Coordinates of C-alpha atoms in Angstrom, one line a residue:
M1 CA 10.8 56.7 -0.6
A2 CA 14.5 56.3 0.3
A3 CA 13.7 56.7 4.0
L4 CA 11.0 54.2 4.0
A5 CA 13.3 51.7 2.1
G6 CA 16.1 52.4 4.4
C7 CA 13.9 51.4 7.3
G8 CA 13.1 48.2 5.6
V9 CA 9.5 48.5 4.7
P10 CA 8.5 45.0 3.9
A11 CA 6.8 45.8 0.6
A12 CA 10.3 47.0 -0.6
Y13 CA 11.9 43.6 0.0
I14 CA 12.5 41.4 -3.1
A15 CA 12.5 37.7 -2.7
P16 CA 15.6 35.7 -4.1
D17 CA 13.5 34.0 -7.0
E18 CA 12.4 37.6 -8.2
R19 CA 15.8 39.1 -8.7
A20 CA 17.2 37.7 -12.0
A21 CA 16.3 38.7 -15.5
A22 CA 17.0 36.6 -18.5
D23 CA 20.9 37.1 -19.0
V24 CA 21.5 38.1 -22.6
S25 CA 25.3 38.4 -22.0
S26 CA 26.1 35.7 -24.7
R27 CA 24.5 37.5 -27.6
E28 CA 24.9 41.1 -26.3
K29 CA 28.5 41.7 -25.6
R30 CA 28.1 44.8 -23.5
L31 CA 27.4 46.1 -19.9
A32 CA 26.6 49.2 -18.2
F33 CA 29.0 50.3 -15.2
A34 CA 28.2 53.0 -12.9
N35 CA 30.9 54.3 -10.7
W36 CA 32.1 57.4 -8.7
P37 CA 34.0 60.2 -10.4
L38 CA 37.9 60.0 -10.6
Y39 CA 37.7 56.4 -9.5
I40 CA 39.5 54.6 -12.3
D41 CA 42.8 55.0 -14.2
T42 CA 43.0 57.4 -17.2
D43 CA 45.3 58.1 -19.9
D44 CA 47.8 60.9 -19.1
E45 CA 47.4 62.2 -22.7
N46 CA 43.8 61.3 -23.3
A47 CA 41.3 61.6 -20.2
S48 CA 38.7 59.7 -22.2
R49 CA 40.8 56.5 -22.3
R50 CA 40.8 54.1 -19.4
P51 CA 43.6 51.8 -20.0
T52 CA 42.4 49.0 -17.6
L53 CA 38.9 49.1 -18.9
D54 CA 40.2 49.3 -22.6
A55 CA 42.3 46.1 -21.9
F56 CA 39.1 44.3 -20.8
E57 CA 37.2 45.4 -23.9
K58 CA 40.0 44.2 -26.2
R59 CA 40.5 40.9 -24.4
T60 CA 36.9 39.9 -24.1
G61 CA 35.1 41.8 -26.9
I62 CA 32.7 43.1 -24.4
S63 CA 31.9 46.8 -24.7
V64 CA 31.4 48.8 -21.4
S65 CA 29.3 51.8 -21.0
Y66 CA 31.0 53.6 -18.1
T67 CA 29.4 56.4 -16.3
E68 CA 30.5 58.6 -13.4
E69 CA 27.1 59.3 -12.0
I70 CA 27.5 58.3 -8.3
N71 CA 28.3 61.4 -6.3
D72 CA 26.7 60.6 -3.1
N73 CA 25.4 57.1 -1.6
D74 CA 21.9 58.5 -0.6
E75 CA 21.5 60.5 -3.8
F76 CA 22.2 57.5 -6.0
F77 CA 19.9 55.3 -3.7
G78 CA 17.1 57.9 -4.4
K79 CA 17.8 57.7 -8.2
I80 CA 17.6 53.9 -8.7
S81 CA 15.4 52.7 -5.7
P82 CA 11.9 53.5 -7.5
A83 CA 12.9 50.8 -10.2
L84 CA 14.2 48.4 -7.8
M85 CA 11.4 48.7 -5.3
N86 CA 8.9 48.3 -8.3
H87 CA 10.5 45.2 -9.8
Q88 CA 11.9 47.2 -12.7
A89 CA 15.5 47.2 -14.3
T90 CA 17.8 50.1 -13.4
G91 CA 19.6 50.1 -16.7
R92 CA 22.8 49.3 -14.9
D93 CA 24.6 46.0 -14.7
L94 CA 27.3 46.9 -12.3
I95 CA 27.4 49.7 -9.6
V96 CA 29.9 50.8 -6.9
I97 CA 28.5 51.9 -3.5
S98 CA 29.9 52.2 0.0
D99 CA 29.5 49.1 2.2
W100 CA 27.1 50.7 4.6
M101 CA 24.9 51.4 1.7
C102 CA 25.5 47.8 0.2
A103 CA 24.1 46.5 3.6
R104 CA 21.0 48.2 2.8
F105 CA 20.9 46.8 -0.6
V106 CA 21.3 43.3 0.7
R107 CA 18.7 43.6 3.3
L108 CA 16.1 44.6 0.7
G109 CA 17.1 42.0 -1.6
W110 CA 18.0 44.5 -4.4
V111 CA 21.2 42.9 -5.7
Q112 CA 22.1 39.4 -7.0
E113 CA 24.5 37.0 -5.7
M114 CA 27.5 36.6 -8.0
D115 CA 28.7 33.3 -9.4
R116 CA 32.2 32.8 -7.9
S117 CA 32.7 29.8 -10.2
R118 CA 33.1 32.4 -12.9
Q119 CA 35.5 34.6 -10.8
P120 CA 38.8 32.8 -10.0
N121 CA 40.7 35.8 -9.4
V122 CA 38.2 37.1 -6.7
Q123 CA 38.3 33.8 -5.1
K124 CA 42.2 33.7 -5.1
H125 CA 43.2 37.3 -4.4
L126 CA 40.6 39.0 -2.5
D127 CA 42.3 40.3 0.8
P128 CA 41.3 38.1 3.7
L129 CA 40.5 41.3 5.8
L130 CA 37.7 41.9 3.5
R131 CA 36.1 38.7 3.0
T132 CA 33.7 38.5 5.8
P133 CA 31.9 41.8 6.4
R134 CA 28.9 41.2 8.8
F135 CA 26.4 42.4 6.2
D136 CA 27.4 40.0 3.5
K137 CA 29.1 37.0 4.8
G138 CA 31.5 35.5 2.3
R139 CA 31.0 38.3 0.1
R140 CA 28.2 36.6 -1.9
F141 CA 26.7 39.9 -3.2
S142 CA 29.5 42.4 -3.2
V143 CA 33.2 42.6 -4.1
P144 CA 35.4 45.5 -3.1
W145 CA 36.4 47.9 -5.7
Q146 CA 38.6 49.9 -3.5
S147 CA 39.1 50.1 0.2
G148 CA 40.4 52.8 2.6
I149 CA 41.1 53.7 6.2
T150 CA 39.1 56.4 8.2
G151 CA 41.9 57.6 10.6
I152 CA 43.3 60.9 11.6
A153 CA 45.1 63.6 9.6
Y154 CA 47.1 66.2 11.1
N155 CA 49.7 68.9 10.4
R156 CA 52.6 67.8 12.4
K157 CA 54.9 70.8 11.5
K158 CA 52.2 73.3 12.9
L159 CA 51.1 71.2 15.8
G160 CA 54.7 70.5 16.9
R161 CA 53.9 66.9 18.2
E162 CA 52.7 63.5 17.2
I163 CA 49.1 62.4 17.5
R164 CA 48.9 58.7 18.3
S165 CA 45.3 58.1 19.5
V166 CA 41.8 59.6 19.2
S167 CA 42.1 61.1 22.6
D168 CA 44.9 63.2 21.4
L169 CA 42.4 65.1 19.4
W170 CA 40.8 66.4 22.6
A171 CA 44.0 68.1 23.9
P172 CA 43.6 71.7 24.9
D173 CA 45.9 73.0 22.2
L174 CA 43.6 71.7 19.5
R175 CA 40.5 73.5 20.8
G176 CA 38.8 74.9 17.7
K177 CA 41.3 73.3 15.4
V178 CA 39.6 69.9 15.0
T179 CA 37.0 68.6 12.5
L180 CA 34.8 65.5 12.4
L181 CA 33.2 64.0 9.5
S182 CA 29.5 64.8 9.2
G183 CA 28.2 61.5 7.8
L184 CA 26.9 59.1 10.6
D185 CA 28.2 56.1 8.8
E186 CA 31.4 57.6 8.0
A187 CA 32.2 59.0 11.6
F188 CA 30.9 56.9 14.3
A189 CA 33.2 53.8 14.0
L190 CA 36.5 55.7 14.8
L191 CA 35.1 57.5 17.6
M192 CA 33.9 54.2 19.2
Q193 CA 37.3 52.7 18.7
G194 CA 38.8 55.6 20.6
D195 CA 36.5 54.7 23.4
G196 CA 37.9 50.9 23.3
V197 CA 34.8 49.6 21.6
D198 CA 35.1 46.5 19.3
I199 CA 33.4 48.1 16.3
T200 CA 32.7 44.6 14.8
R201 CA 30.0 44.1 17.6
W202 CA 29.2 47.5 19.1
R203 CA 25.9 48.3 20.8
T204 CA 23.7 51.3 20.9
D205 CA 24.9 52.1 24.3
D206 CA 28.3 52.6 23.0
F207 CA 27.1 54.8 20.3
H208 CA 25.3 57.1 22.7
R209 CA 28.1 57.2 25.1
V210 CA 30.2 58.4 22.2
C211 CA 27.6 61.0 21.3
D212 CA 27.5 62.4 24.8
R213 CA 31.3 63.2 24.7
V214 CA 31.2 64.6 21.1
E215 CA 28.1 66.8 22.2
K216 CA 30.2 68.3 25.2
L217 CA 33.2 69.0 22.7
V218 CA 30.8 70.8 20.3
N219 CA 29.3 72.9 23.0
S220 CA 32.7 73.8 24.4
R221 CA 33.7 74.8 20.8
H222 CA 36.6 72.3 20.7
I223 CA 35.2 70.7 17.6
R224 CA 35.4 73.4 15.0
R225 CA 32.8 71.9 12.6
F226 CA 31.5 68.7 10.8
T227 CA 32.6 68.2 7.2
G228 CA 32.4 66.3 4.2
N229 CA 35.5 65.8 1.9
D230 CA 36.1 69.7 2.3
Y231 CA 38.2 68.9 5.4
I232 CA 41.0 68.8 2.9
K233 CA 40.7 72.5 2.3
D234 CA 40.8 73.1 6.0
L235 CA 44.0 71.2 6.4
E236 CA 45.7 73.0 3.5
S237 CA 44.8 76.4 4.8
G238 CA 46.0 75.5 8.3
D239 CA 42.6 76.5 9.7
V240 CA 42.4 73.0 11.2
L241 CA 45.4 71.0 12.5
A242 CA 43.9 67.7 13.0
C243 CA 40.7 65.9 11.7
Q244 CA 39.0 62.6 10.8
A245 CA 40.1 61.8 7.3
Y246 CA 40.3 59.1 4.6
S247 CA 43.7 57.6 3.7
G248 CA 43.3 57.9 0.0
D249 CA 42.7 61.8 0.4
V250 CA 45.7 62.2 2.5
I251 CA 47.9 60.3 0.1
Q252 CA 47.1 62.8 -2.6
L253 CA 47.3 65.6 -0.4
Q254 CA 50.9 64.8 0.7
A255 CA 52.2 65.3 -2.8
D256 CA 51.9 69.1 -2.2
K257 CA 51.8 69.1 1.6
P258 CA 54.3 66.7 3.0
E259 CA 53.7 68.0 6.4
I260 CA 50.3 66.4 6.6
E261 CA 50.5 63.0 8.1
F262 CA 47.9 60.2 8.5
V263 CA 47.8 58.0 11.4
V264 CA 46.0 54.8 12.3
P265 CA 45.2 55.4 16.1
E266 CA 46.7 52.9 18.7
E267 CA 43.1 51.9 19.4
G268 CA 42.5 51.0 15.8
A269 CA 40.8 52.5 12.8
E270 CA 38.0 51.5 10.4
L271 CA 38.7 49.5 7.1
W272 CA 35.9 50.4 4.7
S273 CA 35.1 49.5 1.1
E274 CA 33.2 50.8 -1.9
S275 CA 32.0 47.7 -3.5
L276 CA 30.8 46.3 -6.8
M277 CA 27.3 44.9 -7.0
V278 CA 25.0 43.6 -9.6
P279 CA 21.5 45.1 -9.2
N280 CA 18.4 43.1 -9.7
L281 CA 17.1 42.5 -13.3
A282 CA 20.6 43.3 -14.8
R283 CA 20.6 41.8 -18.3
H284 CA 24.3 41.4 -18.7
K285 CA 25.1 39.6 -15.3
R286 CA 27.9 37.3 -16.6
N287 CA 29.5 40.1 -18.5
A288 CA 29.6 42.1 -15.2
E289 CA 31.0 39.2 -13.3
A290 CA 33.7 38.9 -15.8
L291 CA 34.6 42.6 -15.4
V292 CA 34.8 42.2 -11.7
D293 CA 37.1 39.3 -12.0
H294 CA 39.2 41.3 -14.4
Y295 CA 40.1 44.0 -11.7
Y296 CA 41.1 41.1 -9.4
D297 CA 43.9 40.1 -11.7
P298 CA 47.0 41.4 -9.7
S299 CA 48.5 43.2 -12.7
V300 CA 45.2 45.1 -13.4
A301 CA 44.7 45.6 -9.7
A302 CA 48.2 47.1 -9.5
E303 CA 47.5 49.5 -12.4
L304 CA 44.4 50.8 -10.9
A305 CA 45.9 51.2 -7.3
A306 CA 48.9 53.2 -8.8
W307 CA 46.3 55.7 -10.2
V308 CA 43.7 56.0 -7.5
N309 CA 46.0 55.5 -4.3
Y310 CA 43.4 53.8 -2.1
V311 CA 44.0 50.6 -0.1
C312 CA 44.1 47.9 -2.7
P313 CA 41.8 44.9 -2.0
V314 CA 44.4 42.7 -3.8
P315 CA 47.4 42.1 -1.8
A316 CA 49.1 40.3 -4.6
A317 CA 49.3 43.6 -6.6
R318 CA 51.9 44.7 -4.4
D319 CA 54.7 42.4 -5.8
V320 CA 53.6 43.7 -9.3
L321 CA 54.2 47.4 -8.3
A322 CA 57.4 46.4 -6.6
S323 CA 58.8 45.0 -9.7
S324 CA 58.1 48.3 -11.7
K325 CA 61.2 49.8 -13.3
D326 CA 59.7 53.3 -12.6
E327 CA 60.9 54.3 -9.0
E328 CA 58.0 56.3 -8.1
T329 CA 55.5 53.4 -9.0
A330 CA 57.7 50.8 -7.2
A331 CA 57.7 53.1 -4.1
L332 CA 53.9 52.7 -3.9
A333 CA 54.3 49.0 -3.0
E334 CA 55.9 50.1 0.4
D335 CA 53.1 52.7 1.2
P336 CA 51.2 51.3 4.2
L337 CA 48.1 53.4 3.1
I338 CA 47.9 51.4 0.0
F339 CA 49.2 47.9 1.2
P340 CA 48.9 48.0 5.0
D341 CA 51.8 46.2 6.8
D342 CA 51.1 43.5 9.3
A343 CA 51.3 46.0 12.3
M344 CA 48.7 48.4 10.7
R345 CA 46.4 45.4 9.5
S346 CA 46.2 44.2 13.1
R347 CA 44.6 47.5 14.1
L348 CA 42.1 47.6 11.3
A349 CA 38.5 46.5 11.5
I350 CA 35.3 46.5 9.4
A351 CA 32.5 48.0 11.5
R352 CA 29.2 46.3 12.0
D353 CA 26.7 48.2 9.9
I354 CA 23.8 50.1 11.4
T355 CA 20.6 48.1 11.0
S356 CA 17.4 49.3 9.7
G357 CA 15.9 49.2 13.1
E358 CA 18.6 51.3 14.6
R359 CA 19.1 53.9 11.8
V360 CA 16.2 56.3 12.7
E361 CA 17.2 56.6 16.4
L362 CA 20.9 57.0 15.7
A363 CA 20.7 59.2 12.7
K364 CA 18.3 61.5 14.8
R365 CA 21.0 61.8 17.6
W366 CA 24.0 62.3 15.4
N367 CA 22.4 64.5 12.9
G368 CA 21.2 66.9 15.9
I369 CA 24.9 67.1 17.0
A370 CA 26.3 67.6 13.7
G371 CA 23.8 70.2 12.7
L372 CA 22.4 68.3 9.8

């Protein structure tokens, strides 16, 4: 079912006038929010408390049922797609999924357009870099929860030199000491950028040219393996000296391993987001929209950023952190992996998503190389 829907089977598409349910937000002061694990601030002394969420409940009187049920985009797609495909409610008012999966939901008509008149903070504070992804022009259906950068992590101490570009990964002294991300959507953009491709408008020829190179590197055993987030263990152990990596992971890893560095290559890196969406037939849409806007208040965004350490989609939160009396918290305002500086921002781009018509061909090619 997921494969059929991902390919855009016409029967799966839901027309705009069939997406909304009667909104009972005014009489039912609650909403159901599904997110990823460890993706929200928690109280140091009581992990069941989530200060930014608690503040929203206290201010608005809206009760939030918060579940950490999203561990994988495809797995979550499979969980809720039967309901969405059959015009049924999912039982969730707000979800967080990666932008490449958001693109699929938008194409299928499985999410509702948000009412920006109810979200002044989003309109004012959303990072300009994130406002116009190709899959959702003007961010009508999605709002970034957190963002990140797919770049290169490496152990400078053990390698003994800097890495500045994607091509540096292919140096002879790194043979057998390099890993790439296994997921097609996670891996392809950075590799294309290393080939000089504008990832906002890449073509399938660009993709296959990159695959030809990666295939040769696999066959020559230069690439050690393809990984999920377990690349962190390889970096920690020293089995791998350089790899594709996510900025947020590296910030957390550097606390114990300061010799690990993260680099945005000279050719550029992919800026991605995991975004908030309101699924079809959600019964508490206005409440969900209010929660989204809550997290775009710079003070709230700053509190969340200080805990999760990903790229903050609210640049104004930087000044809030900088004014903190806590030196460690204030230092986060100067971290370019949370608030990219102008030089780094100029090298970041949001990749064009893989369309439903391209996905079967491209996934078959990539998965064959990655051994999936």
